[in-house]
PDB file of N, CA and C in Angstrom:
ATOM      1  N   MET A 754     -11.097  -2.469   2.898  1.00  0.00           N
ATOM      2  CA  MET A 754     -10.864  -3.893   3.005  1.00  0.00           C
ATOM      3  C   MET A 754     -10.272  -3.481   1.641  1.00  0.00           C
ATOM      4  N   ILE A 755     -11.397  -3.224   0.836  1.00  0.00           N
ATOM      5  CA  ILE A 755     -10.848  -3.287  -0.743  1.00  0.00           C
ATOM      6  C   ILE A 755      -9.484  -2.802  -1.531  1.00  0.00           C
ATOM      7  N   GLY A 756      -9.845  -1.457  -0.517  1.00  0.00           N
ATOM      8  CA  GLY A 756      -8.662  -0.856  -1.366  1.00  0.00           C
ATOM      9  C   GLY A 756      -7.552  -1.437  -1.093  1.00  0.00           C
ATOM     10  N   ASN A 757      -7.425  -1.369   0.329  1.00  0.00           N
ATOM     11  CA  ASN A 757      -6.072  -2.507   0.669  1.00  0.00           C
ATOM     12  C   ASN A 757      -5.507  -2.959   0.036  1.00  0.00           C
ATOM     13  N   LEU A 758      -6.616  -4.302  -0.016  1.00  0.00           N
ATOM     14  CA  LEU A 758      -5.641  -5.453  -1.443  1.00  0.00           C
ATOM     15  C   LEU A 758      -5.777  -5.231  -2.069  1.00  0.00           C
ATOM     16  N   VAL A 759      -6.489  -3.803  -2.539  1.00  0.00           N
ATOM     17  CA  VAL A 759      -5.735  -3.478  -4.218  1.00  0.00           C
ATOM     18  C   VAL A 759      -4.349  -2.841  -4.558  1.00  0.00           C
ATOM     19  N   ILE A 760      -3.846  -1.793  -3.350  1.00  0.00           N
ATOM     20  CA  ILE A 760      -3.154  -1.384  -2.982  1.00  0.00           C
ATOM     21  C   ILE A 760      -2.003  -2.582  -2.379  1.00  0.00           C
ATOM     22  N   ALA A 761      -2.109  -3.533  -1.964  1.00  0.00           N
ATOM     23  CA  ALA A 761      -1.279  -4.182  -1.714  1.00  0.00           C
ATOM     24  C   ALA A 761      -1.002  -5.710  -2.990  1.00  0.00           C
ATOM     25  N   GLY A 762      -2.012  -5.311  -3.760  1.00  0.00           N
ATOM     26  CA  GLY A 762      -1.584  -6.620  -5.089  1.00  0.00           C
ATOM     27  C   GLY A 762      -1.079  -5.563  -6.332  1.00  0.00           C
ATOM     28  N   PHE A 763      -0.958  -4.326  -6.255  1.00  0.00           N
ATOM     29  CA  PHE A 763      -0.323  -3.285  -7.321  1.00  0.00           C
ATOM     30  C   PHE A 763       1.313  -3.217  -6.605  1.00  0.00           C
ATOM     31  N   PHE A 764       1.155  -2.822  -5.450  1.00  0.00           N
ATOM     32  CA  PHE A 764       2.712  -3.005  -4.929  1.00  0.00           C
ATOM     33  C   PHE A 764       3.342  -4.310  -4.386  1.00  0.00           C
ATOM     34  N   GLY A 765       2.883  -5.282  -5.535  1.00  0.00           N
ATOM     35  CA  GLY A 765       2.806  -6.677  -4.258  1.00  0.00           C
ATOM     36  C   GLY A 765       3.875  -6.950  -5.630  1.00  0.00           C
ATOM     37  N   PHE A 766       2.719  -6.257  -6.822  1.00  0.00           N
ATOM     38  CA  PHE A 766       3.694  -6.502  -8.371  1.00  0.00           C
ATOM     39  C   PHE A 766       4.393  -5.248  -9.104  1.00  0.00           C
ATOM     40  N   LEU A 767       4.922  -4.195  -8.214  1.00  0.00           N
ATOM     41  CA  LEU A 767       5.310  -3.313  -8.407  1.00  0.00           C
ATOM     42  C   LEU A 767       7.041  -3.063  -8.204  1.00  0.00           C
ATOM     43  N   ILE A 768       6.865  -3.672  -6.118  1.00  0.00           N
ATOM     44  CA  ILE A 768       7.938  -3.448  -5.898  1.00  0.00           C
ATOM     45  C   ILE A 768       8.808  -4.227  -6.224  1.00  0.00           C
ATOM     46  N   PRO A 769       8.946  -5.595  -6.688  1.00  0.00           N
ATOM     47  CA  PRO A 769       9.940  -6.656  -6.460  1.00  0.00           C
ATOM     48  C   PRO A 769      10.349  -6.434  -8.458  1.00  0.00           C
ATOM     49  N   MET A 770       9.981  -5.208  -8.737  1.00  0.00           N
ATOM     50  CA  MET A 770      10.193  -5.296 -10.453  1.00  0.00           C
ATOM     51  C   MET A 770      10.681  -4.647 -10.634  1.00  0.00           C
ATOM     52  N   LEU A 771      10.535  -2.681  -9.582  1.00  0.00           N
ATOM     53  CA  LEU A 771      11.769  -1.761  -9.747  1.00  0.00           C
ATOM     54  C   LEU A 771      12.966  -2.390  -9.576  1.00  0.00           C
ATOM     55  N   LEU A 772      12.689  -3.286  -7.917  1.00  0.00           N
ATOM     56  CA  LEU A 772      13.969  -3.549  -7.357  1.00  0.00           C
ATOM     57  C   LEU A 772      14.730  -4.946  -8.385  1.00  0.00           C
ATOM     58  N   LYS A 773      14.883  -5.592  -9.328  1.00  0.00           N
ATOM     59  CA  LYS A 773      15.118  -5.576  -9.972  1.00  0.00           C
ATOM     60  C   LYS A 773      15.328  -5.468 -11.494  1.00  0.00           C
ATOM     61  N   LYS A 774      15.057  -4.507 -11.628  1.00  0.00           N
ATOM     62  CA  LYS A 774      15.301  -3.069 -12.480  1.00  0.00           C
ATOM     63  C   LYS A 774      16.908  -2.756 -11.887  1.00  0.00           C
ATOM     64  N   LEU A 775      16.980  -2.265 -10.198  1.00  0.00           N
ATOM     65  CA  LEU A 775      17.736  -1.821 -10.372  1.00  0.00           C
ATOM     66  C   LEU A 775      18.398  -3.283  -9.402  1.00  0.00           C
ATOM     67  N   LYS A 776      18.716  -3.885 -10.354  1.00  0.00           N
ATOM     68  CA  LYS A 776      19.904  -4.726  -9.935  1.00  0.00           C
ATOM     69  C   LYS A 776      20.218  -5.404  -8.537  1.00  0.00           C
ATOM     70  N   LEU A 777      18.562  -4.863  -7.389  1.00  0.00           N
ATOM     71  CA  LEU A 777      19.252  -5.975  -6.183  1.00  0.00           C
ATOM     72  C   LEU A 777      18.231  -6.730  -6.081  1.00  0.00           C
ATOM     73  N   ASP A 778      18.671  -7.803  -4.812  1.00  0.00           N
ATOM     74  CA  ASP A 778      17.326  -8.720  -4.952  1.00  0.00           C
ATOM     75  C   ASP A 778      16.334  -8.737  -4.416  1.00  0.00           C
ATOM     76  N   PRO A 779      14.731  -8.918  -4.970  1.00  0.00           N
ATOM     77  CA  PRO A 779      13.727  -8.247  -4.645  1.00  0.00           C
ATOM     78  C   PRO A 779      13.272  -9.521  -3.471  1.00  0.00           C
ATOM     79  N   ALA A 780      13.840 -10.535  -3.257  1.00  0.00           N
ATOM     80  CA  ALA A 780      13.522 -11.474  -2.083  1.00  0.00           C
ATOM     81  C   ALA A 780      13.673 -10.958  -1.035  1.00  0.00           C
ATOM     82  N   VAL A 781      15.111 -10.474  -0.595  1.00  0.00           N
ATOM     83  CA  VAL A 781      15.684  -9.352   0.882  1.00  0.00           C
ATOM     84  C   VAL A 781      14.413  -8.623   0.989  1.00  0.00           C
ATOM     85  N   SER A 782      14.658  -7.284   0.026  1.00  0.00           N
ATOM     86  CA  SER A 782      13.544  -6.171   0.827  1.00  0.00           C
ATOM     87  C   SER A 782      13.397  -5.636   0.352  1.00  0.00           C
ATOM     88  N   SER A 783      12.128  -6.582  -1.433  1.00  0.00           N
ATOM     89  CA  SER A 783      10.299  -6.283  -0.827  1.00  0.00           C
ATOM     90  C   SER A 783       9.500  -6.256  -0.277  1.00  0.00           C
ATOM     91  N   SER A 784       9.880  -7.156   0.630  1.00  0.00           N
ATOM     92  CA  SER A 784       8.706  -7.521   2.326  1.00  0.00           C
ATOM     93  C   SER A 784       8.492  -5.838   3.046  1.00  0.00           C
ATOM     94  N   ILE A 785       9.652  -5.296   2.912  1.00  0.00           N
ATOM     95  CA  ILE A 785      10.376  -4.236   3.723  1.00  0.00           C
ATOM     96  C   ILE A 785       9.456  -2.714   3.355  1.00  0.00           C
ATOM     97  N   PHE A 786       9.506  -2.369   1.591  1.00  0.00           N
ATOM     98  CA  PHE A 786       8.828  -1.748   1.255  1.00  0.00           C
ATOM     99  C   PHE A 786       7.609  -2.363   1.133  1.00  0.00           C
ATOM    100  N   LEU A 787       6.710  -3.636   0.768  1.00  0.00           N
ATOM    101  CA  LEU A 787       5.929  -3.408   0.760  1.00  0.00           C
ATOM    102  C   LEU A 787       4.737  -3.417   1.998  1.00  0.00           C
ATOM    103  N   THR A 788       5.067  -3.719   2.947  1.00  0.00           N
ATOM    104  CA  THR A 788       5.017  -3.069   4.125  1.00  0.00           C
ATOM    105  C   THR A 788       4.338  -1.855   4.497  1.00  0.00           C
ATOM    106  N   THR A 789       5.224  -1.243   4.218  1.00  0.00           N
ATOM    107  CA  THR A 789       5.321   0.498   4.145  1.00  0.00           C
ATOM    108  C   THR A 789       4.454   0.550   3.417  1.00  0.00           C
ATOM    109  N   ALA A 790       4.345   0.545   1.901  1.00  0.00           N
ATOM    110  CA  ALA A 790       3.275   0.957   0.868  1.00  0.00           C
ATOM    111  C   ALA A 790       2.054  -0.032   1.453  1.00  0.00           C
ATOM    112  N   LYS A 791       1.556  -0.986   1.925  1.00  0.00           N
ATOM    113  CA  LYS A 791       0.498  -1.345   2.702  1.00  0.00           C
ATOM    114  C   LYS A 791      -0.222  -0.704   4.030  1.00  0.00           C
ATOM    115  N   ASP A 792       1.079   0.130   4.306  1.00  0.00           N
ATOM    116  CA  ASP A 792      -0.107   0.249   6.518  1.00  0.00           C
ATOM    117  C   ASP A 792       0.405   1.675   5.390  1.00  0.00           C
ATOM    118  N   VAL A 793       0.549   2.844   5.076  1.00  0.00           N
ATOM    119  CA  VAL A 793       1.013   4.116   4.304  1.00  0.00           C
ATOM    120  C   VAL A 793      -0.471   3.913   3.882  1.00  0.00           C
ATOM    121  N   GLY A 794      -0.992   3.277   2.227  1.00  0.00           N
ATOM    122  CA  GLY A 794      -2.152   3.589   1.882  1.00  0.00           C
ATOM    123  C   GLY A 794      -3.693   2.787   3.156  1.00  0.00           C
ATOM    124  N   GLY A 795      -3.736   1.918   3.002  1.00  0.00           N
ATOM    125  CA  GLY A 795      -4.625   1.784   4.055  1.00  0.00           C
ATOM    126  C   GLY A 795      -5.264   2.720   5.483  1.00  0.00           C
ATOM    127  N   PHE A 796      -3.525   3.335   5.978  1.00  0.00           N
ATOM    128  CA  PHE A 796      -3.999   4.240   6.701  1.00  0.00           C
ATOM    129  C   PHE A 796      -4.926   6.090   6.034  1.00  0.00           C
ATOM    130  N   PHE A 797      -4.203   5.669   4.751  1.00  0.00           N
ATOM    131  CA  PHE A 797      -5.157   6.818   4.182  1.00  0.00           C
ATOM    132  C   PHE A 797      -6.319   6.417   3.581  1.00  0.00           C
ATOM    133  N   LEU A 798      -5.900   5.914   3.169  1.00  0.00           N
ATOM    134  CA  LEU A 798      -8.108   5.182   2.978  1.00  0.00           C
ATOM    135  C   LEU A 798      -8.851   5.121   4.096  1.00  0.00           C
ATOM    136  N   PHE A 799      -8.039   4.563   5.262  1.00  0.00           N
ATOM    137  CA  PHE A 799      -9.082   4.750   6.768  1.00  0.00           C
ATOM    138  C   PHE A 799      -9.342   6.327   7.031  1.00  0.00           C
ATOM    139  N   LEU A 800      -8.288   7.219   7.103  1.00  0.00           N
ATOM    140  CA  LEU A 800      -8.446   9.017   7.273  1.00  0.00           C
ATOM    141  C   LEU A 800      -9.597   9.580   5.882  1.00  0.00           C
ATOM    142  N   GLY A 801      -9.492   8.271   4.889  1.00  0.00           N
ATOM    143  CA  GLY A 801     -10.287   9.357   3.849  1.00  0.00           C
ATOM    144  C   GLY A 801     -11.718   9.055   3.470  1.00  0.00           C
ATOM    145  N   LEU A 802     -11.905   7.345   4.540  1.00  0.00           N
ATOM    146  CA  LEU A 802     -13.610   7.587   4.894  1.00  0.00           C
ATOM    147  C   LEU A 802     -13.523   7.977   5.947  1.00  0.00           C
ATOM    148  N   ALA A 803     -12.784   8.287   6.765  1.00  0.00           N
ATOM    149  CA  ALA A 803     -13.423   8.892   7.973  1.00  0.00           C
ATOM    150  C   ALA A 803     -13.993  10.391   7.979  1.00  0.00           C
ATOM    151  N   LYS A 804     -13.034  11.158   6.875  1.00  0.00           N
ATOM    152  CA  LYS A 804     -13.150  12.276   6.341  1.00  0.00           C
ATOM    153  C   LYS A 804     -14.835  13.060   6.271  1.00  0.00           C
ATOM    154  N   LEU A 805     -15.005  11.392   4.605  1.00  0.00           N
ATOM    155  CA  LEU A 805     -16.140  11.539   3.830  1.00  0.00           C
ATOM    156  C   LEU A 805     -16.968  11.062   4.807  1.00  0.00           C
ATOM    157  N   PHE A 806     -17.500   9.531   6.107  1.00  0.00           N
ATOM    158  CA  PHE A 806     -18.417   9.875   6.857  1.00  0.00           C
ATOM    159  C   PHE A 806     -18.556  11.024   7.916  1.00  0.00           C
ATOM    160  N   LEU A 807     -17.580  11.698   8.447  1.00  0.00           N
ATOM    161  CA  LEU A 807     -17.849  12.032   9.599  1.00  0.00           C
ATOM    162  C   LEU A 807     -18.578  13.448   9.303  1.00  0.00           C
ATOM    163  N   PRO A 808     -18.964  14.450   8.642  1.00  0.00           N
ATOM    164  CA  PRO A 808     -19.881  15.259   8.984  1.00  0.00           C
ATOM    165  C   PRO A 808     -21.477  14.600   8.390  1.00  0.00           C
ATOM    166  N   HIS A 809     -21.390  13.421   8.387  1.00  0.00           N
ATOM    167  CA  HIS A 809     -23.381  12.611   8.148  1.00  0.00           C
ATOM    168  C   HIS A 809     -23.664  11.979   9.857  1.00  0.00           C
ATOM    169  N   LEU A 810     -22.205  11.661  10.759  1.00  0.00           N
ATOM    170  CA  LEU A 810     -22.273  11.345  11.660  1.00  0.00           C
ATOM    171  C   LEU A 810     -22.639  12.193  12.366  1.00  0.00           C
ATOM    172  N   LEU A 811     -22.100  14.133  12.244  1.00  0.00           N
ATOM    173  CA  LEU A 811     -22.195  14.719  13.337  1.00  0.00           C
ATOM    174  C   LEU A 811     -23.204  15.834  13.054  1.00  0.00           C
TER     175      LEU A 811
END
């Protein structure tokens, strides 16, 4: 859960800054990209932890 919070904080800062540099409105489209980045990051963190702990459970 901490990893997902770190990912959310990082992309929550990075995505609006990138959209601002591209002269796009960050308030309109940053939530879509932030949600996608959080979900993908959390999914891969979950898979990584499962791969790490699965040999110890079997």
